[in-house]
CSV table of C-alpha atoms in Angstrom, one decimal:
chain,number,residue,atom,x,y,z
A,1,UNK,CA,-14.7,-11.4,-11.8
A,2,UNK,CA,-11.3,-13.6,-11.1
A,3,UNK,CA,-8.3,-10.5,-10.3
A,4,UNK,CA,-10.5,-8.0,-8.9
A,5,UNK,CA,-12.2,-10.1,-6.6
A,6,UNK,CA,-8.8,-12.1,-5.8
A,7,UNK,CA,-7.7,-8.6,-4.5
A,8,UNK,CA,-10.3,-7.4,-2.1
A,9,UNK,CA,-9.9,-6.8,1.5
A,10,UNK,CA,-10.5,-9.4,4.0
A,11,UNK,CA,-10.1,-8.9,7.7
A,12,UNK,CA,-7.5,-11.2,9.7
A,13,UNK,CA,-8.4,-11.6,13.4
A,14,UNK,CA,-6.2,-13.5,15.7
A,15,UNK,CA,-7.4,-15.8,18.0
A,16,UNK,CA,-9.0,-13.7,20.4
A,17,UNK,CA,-11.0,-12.1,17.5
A,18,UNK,CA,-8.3,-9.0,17.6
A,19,UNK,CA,-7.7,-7.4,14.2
A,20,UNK,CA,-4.5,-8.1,13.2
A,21,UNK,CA,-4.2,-7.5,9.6
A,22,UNK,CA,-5.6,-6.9,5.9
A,23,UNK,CA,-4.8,-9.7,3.8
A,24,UNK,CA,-6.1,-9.8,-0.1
A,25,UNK,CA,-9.0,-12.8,-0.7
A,26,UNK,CA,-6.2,-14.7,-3.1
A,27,UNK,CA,-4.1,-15.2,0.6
A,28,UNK,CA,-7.1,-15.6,2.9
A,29,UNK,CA,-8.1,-18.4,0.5
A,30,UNK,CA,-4.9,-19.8,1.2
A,31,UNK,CA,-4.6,-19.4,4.8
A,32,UNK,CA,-8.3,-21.1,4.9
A,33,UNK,CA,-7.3,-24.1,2.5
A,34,UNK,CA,-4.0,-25.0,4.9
A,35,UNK,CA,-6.5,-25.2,8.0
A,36,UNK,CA,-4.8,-21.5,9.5
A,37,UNK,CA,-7.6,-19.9,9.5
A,38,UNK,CA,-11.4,-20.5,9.8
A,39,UNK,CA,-14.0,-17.8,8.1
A,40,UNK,CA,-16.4,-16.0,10.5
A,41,UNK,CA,-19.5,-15.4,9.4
A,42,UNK,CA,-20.3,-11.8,10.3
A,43,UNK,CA,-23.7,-12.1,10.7
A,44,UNK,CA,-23.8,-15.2,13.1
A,45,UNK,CA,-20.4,-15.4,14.4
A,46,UNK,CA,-20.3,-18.9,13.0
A,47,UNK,CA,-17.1,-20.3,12.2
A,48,UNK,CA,-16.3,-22.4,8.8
A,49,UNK,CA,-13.3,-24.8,7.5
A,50,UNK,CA,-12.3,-24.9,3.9
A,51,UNK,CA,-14.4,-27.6,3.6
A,52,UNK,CA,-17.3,-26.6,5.0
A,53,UNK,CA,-17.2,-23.0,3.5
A,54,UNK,CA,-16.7,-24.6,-0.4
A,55,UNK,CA,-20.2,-26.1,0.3
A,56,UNK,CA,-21.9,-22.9,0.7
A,57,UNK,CA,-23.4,-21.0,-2.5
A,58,UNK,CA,-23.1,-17.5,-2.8
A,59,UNK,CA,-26.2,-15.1,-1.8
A,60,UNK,CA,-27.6,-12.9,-4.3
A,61,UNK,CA,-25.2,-10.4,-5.2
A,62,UNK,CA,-22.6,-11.4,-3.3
A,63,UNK,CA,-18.7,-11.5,-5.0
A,64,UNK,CA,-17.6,-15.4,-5.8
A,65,UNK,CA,-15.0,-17.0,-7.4
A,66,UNK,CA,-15.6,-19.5,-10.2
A,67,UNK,CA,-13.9,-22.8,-10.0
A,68,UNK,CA,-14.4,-25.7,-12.7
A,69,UNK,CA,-17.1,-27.4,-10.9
A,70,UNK,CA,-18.5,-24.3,-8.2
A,71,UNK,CA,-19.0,-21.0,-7.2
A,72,UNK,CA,-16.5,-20.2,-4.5
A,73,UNK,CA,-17.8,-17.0,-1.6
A,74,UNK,CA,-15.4,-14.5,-0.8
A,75,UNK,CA,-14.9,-14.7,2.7
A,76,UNK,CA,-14.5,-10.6,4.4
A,77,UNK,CA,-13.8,-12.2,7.6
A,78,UNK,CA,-11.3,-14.6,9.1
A,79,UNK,CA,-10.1,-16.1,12.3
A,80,UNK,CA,-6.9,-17.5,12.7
A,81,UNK,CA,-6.5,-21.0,14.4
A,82,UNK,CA,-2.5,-21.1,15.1
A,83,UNK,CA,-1.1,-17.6,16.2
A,84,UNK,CA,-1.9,-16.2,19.4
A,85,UNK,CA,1.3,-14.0,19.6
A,86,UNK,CA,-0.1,-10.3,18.8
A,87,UNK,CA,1.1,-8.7,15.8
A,88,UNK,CA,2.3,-4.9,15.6
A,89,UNK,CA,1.9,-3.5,12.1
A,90,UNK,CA,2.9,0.0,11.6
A,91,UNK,CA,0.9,3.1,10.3
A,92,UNK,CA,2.5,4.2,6.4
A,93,UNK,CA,3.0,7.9,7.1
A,94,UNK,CA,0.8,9.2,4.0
A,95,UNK,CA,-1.8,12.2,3.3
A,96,UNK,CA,-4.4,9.4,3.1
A,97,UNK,CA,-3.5,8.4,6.7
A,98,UNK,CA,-2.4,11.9,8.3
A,99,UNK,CA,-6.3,12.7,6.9
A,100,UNK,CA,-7.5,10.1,8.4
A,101,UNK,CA,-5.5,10.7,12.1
A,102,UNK,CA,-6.7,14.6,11.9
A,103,UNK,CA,-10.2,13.9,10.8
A,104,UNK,CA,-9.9,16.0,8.1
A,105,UNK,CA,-9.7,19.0,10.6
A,106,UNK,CA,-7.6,22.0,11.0
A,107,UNK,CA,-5.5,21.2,14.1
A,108,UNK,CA,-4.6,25.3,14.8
A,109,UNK,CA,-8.1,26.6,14.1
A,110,UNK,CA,-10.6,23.4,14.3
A,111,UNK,CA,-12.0,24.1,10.8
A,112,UNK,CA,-13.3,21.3,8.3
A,113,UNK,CA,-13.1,23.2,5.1
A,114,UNK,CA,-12.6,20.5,2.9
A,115,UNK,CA,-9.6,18.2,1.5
A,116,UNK,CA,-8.7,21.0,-1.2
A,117,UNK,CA,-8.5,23.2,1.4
A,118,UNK,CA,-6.9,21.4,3.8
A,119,UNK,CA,-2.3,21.3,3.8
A,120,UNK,CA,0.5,19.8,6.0
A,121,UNK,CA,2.4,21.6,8.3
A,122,UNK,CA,5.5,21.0,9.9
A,123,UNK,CA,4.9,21.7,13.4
A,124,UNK,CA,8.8,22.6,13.9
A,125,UNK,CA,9.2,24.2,10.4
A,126,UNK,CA,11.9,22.5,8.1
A,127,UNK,CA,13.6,25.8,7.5
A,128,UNK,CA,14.3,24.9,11.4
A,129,UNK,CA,15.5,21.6,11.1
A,130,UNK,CA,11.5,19.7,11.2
A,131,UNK,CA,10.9,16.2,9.7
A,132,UNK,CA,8.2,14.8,8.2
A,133,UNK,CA,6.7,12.6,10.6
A,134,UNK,CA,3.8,11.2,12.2
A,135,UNK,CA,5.2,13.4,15.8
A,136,UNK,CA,5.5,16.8,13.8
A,137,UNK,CA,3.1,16.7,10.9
A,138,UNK,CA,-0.6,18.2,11.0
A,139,UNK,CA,-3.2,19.0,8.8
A,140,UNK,CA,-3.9,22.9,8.7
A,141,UNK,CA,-6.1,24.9,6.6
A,142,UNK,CA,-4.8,27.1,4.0
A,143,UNK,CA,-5.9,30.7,6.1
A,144,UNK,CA,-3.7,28.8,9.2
A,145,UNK,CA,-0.6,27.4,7.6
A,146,UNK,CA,-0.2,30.7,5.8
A,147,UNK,CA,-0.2,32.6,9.1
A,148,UNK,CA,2.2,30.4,10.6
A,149,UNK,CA,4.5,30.4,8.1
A,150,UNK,CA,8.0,29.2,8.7
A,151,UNK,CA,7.7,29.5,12.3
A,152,UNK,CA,6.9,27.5,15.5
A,153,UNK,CA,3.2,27.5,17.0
A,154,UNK,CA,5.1,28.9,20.3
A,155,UNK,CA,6.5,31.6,17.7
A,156,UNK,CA,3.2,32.3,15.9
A,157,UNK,CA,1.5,32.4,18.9
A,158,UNK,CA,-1.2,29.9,17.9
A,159,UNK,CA,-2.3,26.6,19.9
A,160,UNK,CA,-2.4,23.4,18.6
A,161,UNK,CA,-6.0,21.5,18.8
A,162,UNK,CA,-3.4,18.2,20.0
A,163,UNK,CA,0.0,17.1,19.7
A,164,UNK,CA,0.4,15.0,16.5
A,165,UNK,CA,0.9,11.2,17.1
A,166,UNK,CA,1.8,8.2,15.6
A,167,UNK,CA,-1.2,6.2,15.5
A,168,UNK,CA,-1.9,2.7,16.3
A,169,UNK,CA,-2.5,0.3,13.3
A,170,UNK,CA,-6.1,-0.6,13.3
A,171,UNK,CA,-7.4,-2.0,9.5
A,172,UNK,CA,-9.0,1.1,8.4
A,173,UNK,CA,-5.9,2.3,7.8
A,174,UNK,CA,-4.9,-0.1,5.8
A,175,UNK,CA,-3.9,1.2,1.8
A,176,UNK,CA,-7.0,-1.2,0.4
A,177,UNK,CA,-10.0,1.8,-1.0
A,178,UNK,CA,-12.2,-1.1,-0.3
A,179,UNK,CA,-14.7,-1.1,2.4
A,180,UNK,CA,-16.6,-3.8,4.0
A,181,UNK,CA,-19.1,-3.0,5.8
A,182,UNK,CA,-19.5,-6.3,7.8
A,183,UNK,CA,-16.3,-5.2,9.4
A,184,UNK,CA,-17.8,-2.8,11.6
A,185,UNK,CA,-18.7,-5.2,13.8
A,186,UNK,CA,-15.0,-6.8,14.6
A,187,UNK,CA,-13.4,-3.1,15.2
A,188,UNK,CA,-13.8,-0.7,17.9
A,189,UNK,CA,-12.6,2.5,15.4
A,190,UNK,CA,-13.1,3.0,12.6
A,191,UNK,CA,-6.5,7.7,2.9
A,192,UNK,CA,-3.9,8.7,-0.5
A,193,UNK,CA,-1.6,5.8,-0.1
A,194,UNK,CA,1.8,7.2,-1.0
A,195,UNK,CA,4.5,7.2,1.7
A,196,UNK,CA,5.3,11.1,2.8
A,197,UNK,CA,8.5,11.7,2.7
A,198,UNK,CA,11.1,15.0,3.1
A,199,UNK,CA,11.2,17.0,-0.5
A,200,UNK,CA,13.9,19.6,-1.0
């Protein structure tokens, strides 16, 4: 179980219980064993040192880690004890993200035909000097981005749903394919991982 379980997801809060990163189980560990963090337990709330979490036995079915002399839990949520100061982690710009932003929706005709049907357009075409970014990216469905073509909404008279955005970092979109379901309870919000960039 050791490298697989070493690399799942668990959830960093700060000390106000405000998610503030992803970190894989092999760091958490770490952060726990130097007295930085505590784990919460997401079904209680409780909180739990190295010391006291290394006494607990995994449940049945639940992912551990096998020392020499026990079985070690996999904590999915932690709690920092030193840093207060909030921490700003940026969105990658990726399909797996822009999805994600979009909702897997058309943003000309509101359509949810499907991923395969789904492509990004350039809001200010390239052909026109348009970047691939968060502010002029959107997803559009085959029939829509066909009809715009190399033009401007304005141009092919058709109205954007919203303005694309940048969005905030919240752990769901972090790159981990992972997901914990215990999580649900520290977030307020609820996904191809490769950085978008400009292509000739």
């Amino acid at each position: 179980m050791g490298v697989s379980v070493l690399q799942r997801p668990t959830l960093v809060l700060n000390r106000h219980w405000q998610p503030v990163h992803v970190a894989p189980v092999a760091r958490a560990l770490v952060l726990l064993w130097n007295e930085a963090a505590h784990v919460v337990d997401p079904d209680d709330f409780q909180l739990y040192s190295w010391t006291d979490w290394a006494k607990m036995a995994p449940r049945d079915g639940e992912p551990f880690i096998r020392t020499v002399r026990f079985r070690l839990r996999v904590p999915e949520v932690l709690t920092l004890t030193r840093h207060d100061r909030p921490r700003f982690n940026t969105v990658t710009f990726s399909r797996r993200n822009l999805f994600k932003r979009d909702h897997a929706t058309c943003q000309y005709c509101g359509g949810r035909p499907g991923t395969e049907e789904l492509t990004i357009d350039h809001v200010l075409p390239r052909a026109q000097g348009g970047q691939t970014t968060w502010e002029n990216c959107v997803l559009a469905c085959v029939a829509c981005n066909s009809r715009k073509a190399n033009r401007t909404p304005d141009q092919a008279v058709m109205k954007l749903k919203r303005p694309p955005f940048r969005p905030a970092w919240k752990p769901l979109y972090d790159a981990s394919t992972v997901r914990i379901a215990s999580w649900s309870r520290f977030l307020s919000d609820a996904y191809w991982n490769v950085p978008l960039l400009d292509s000739d």
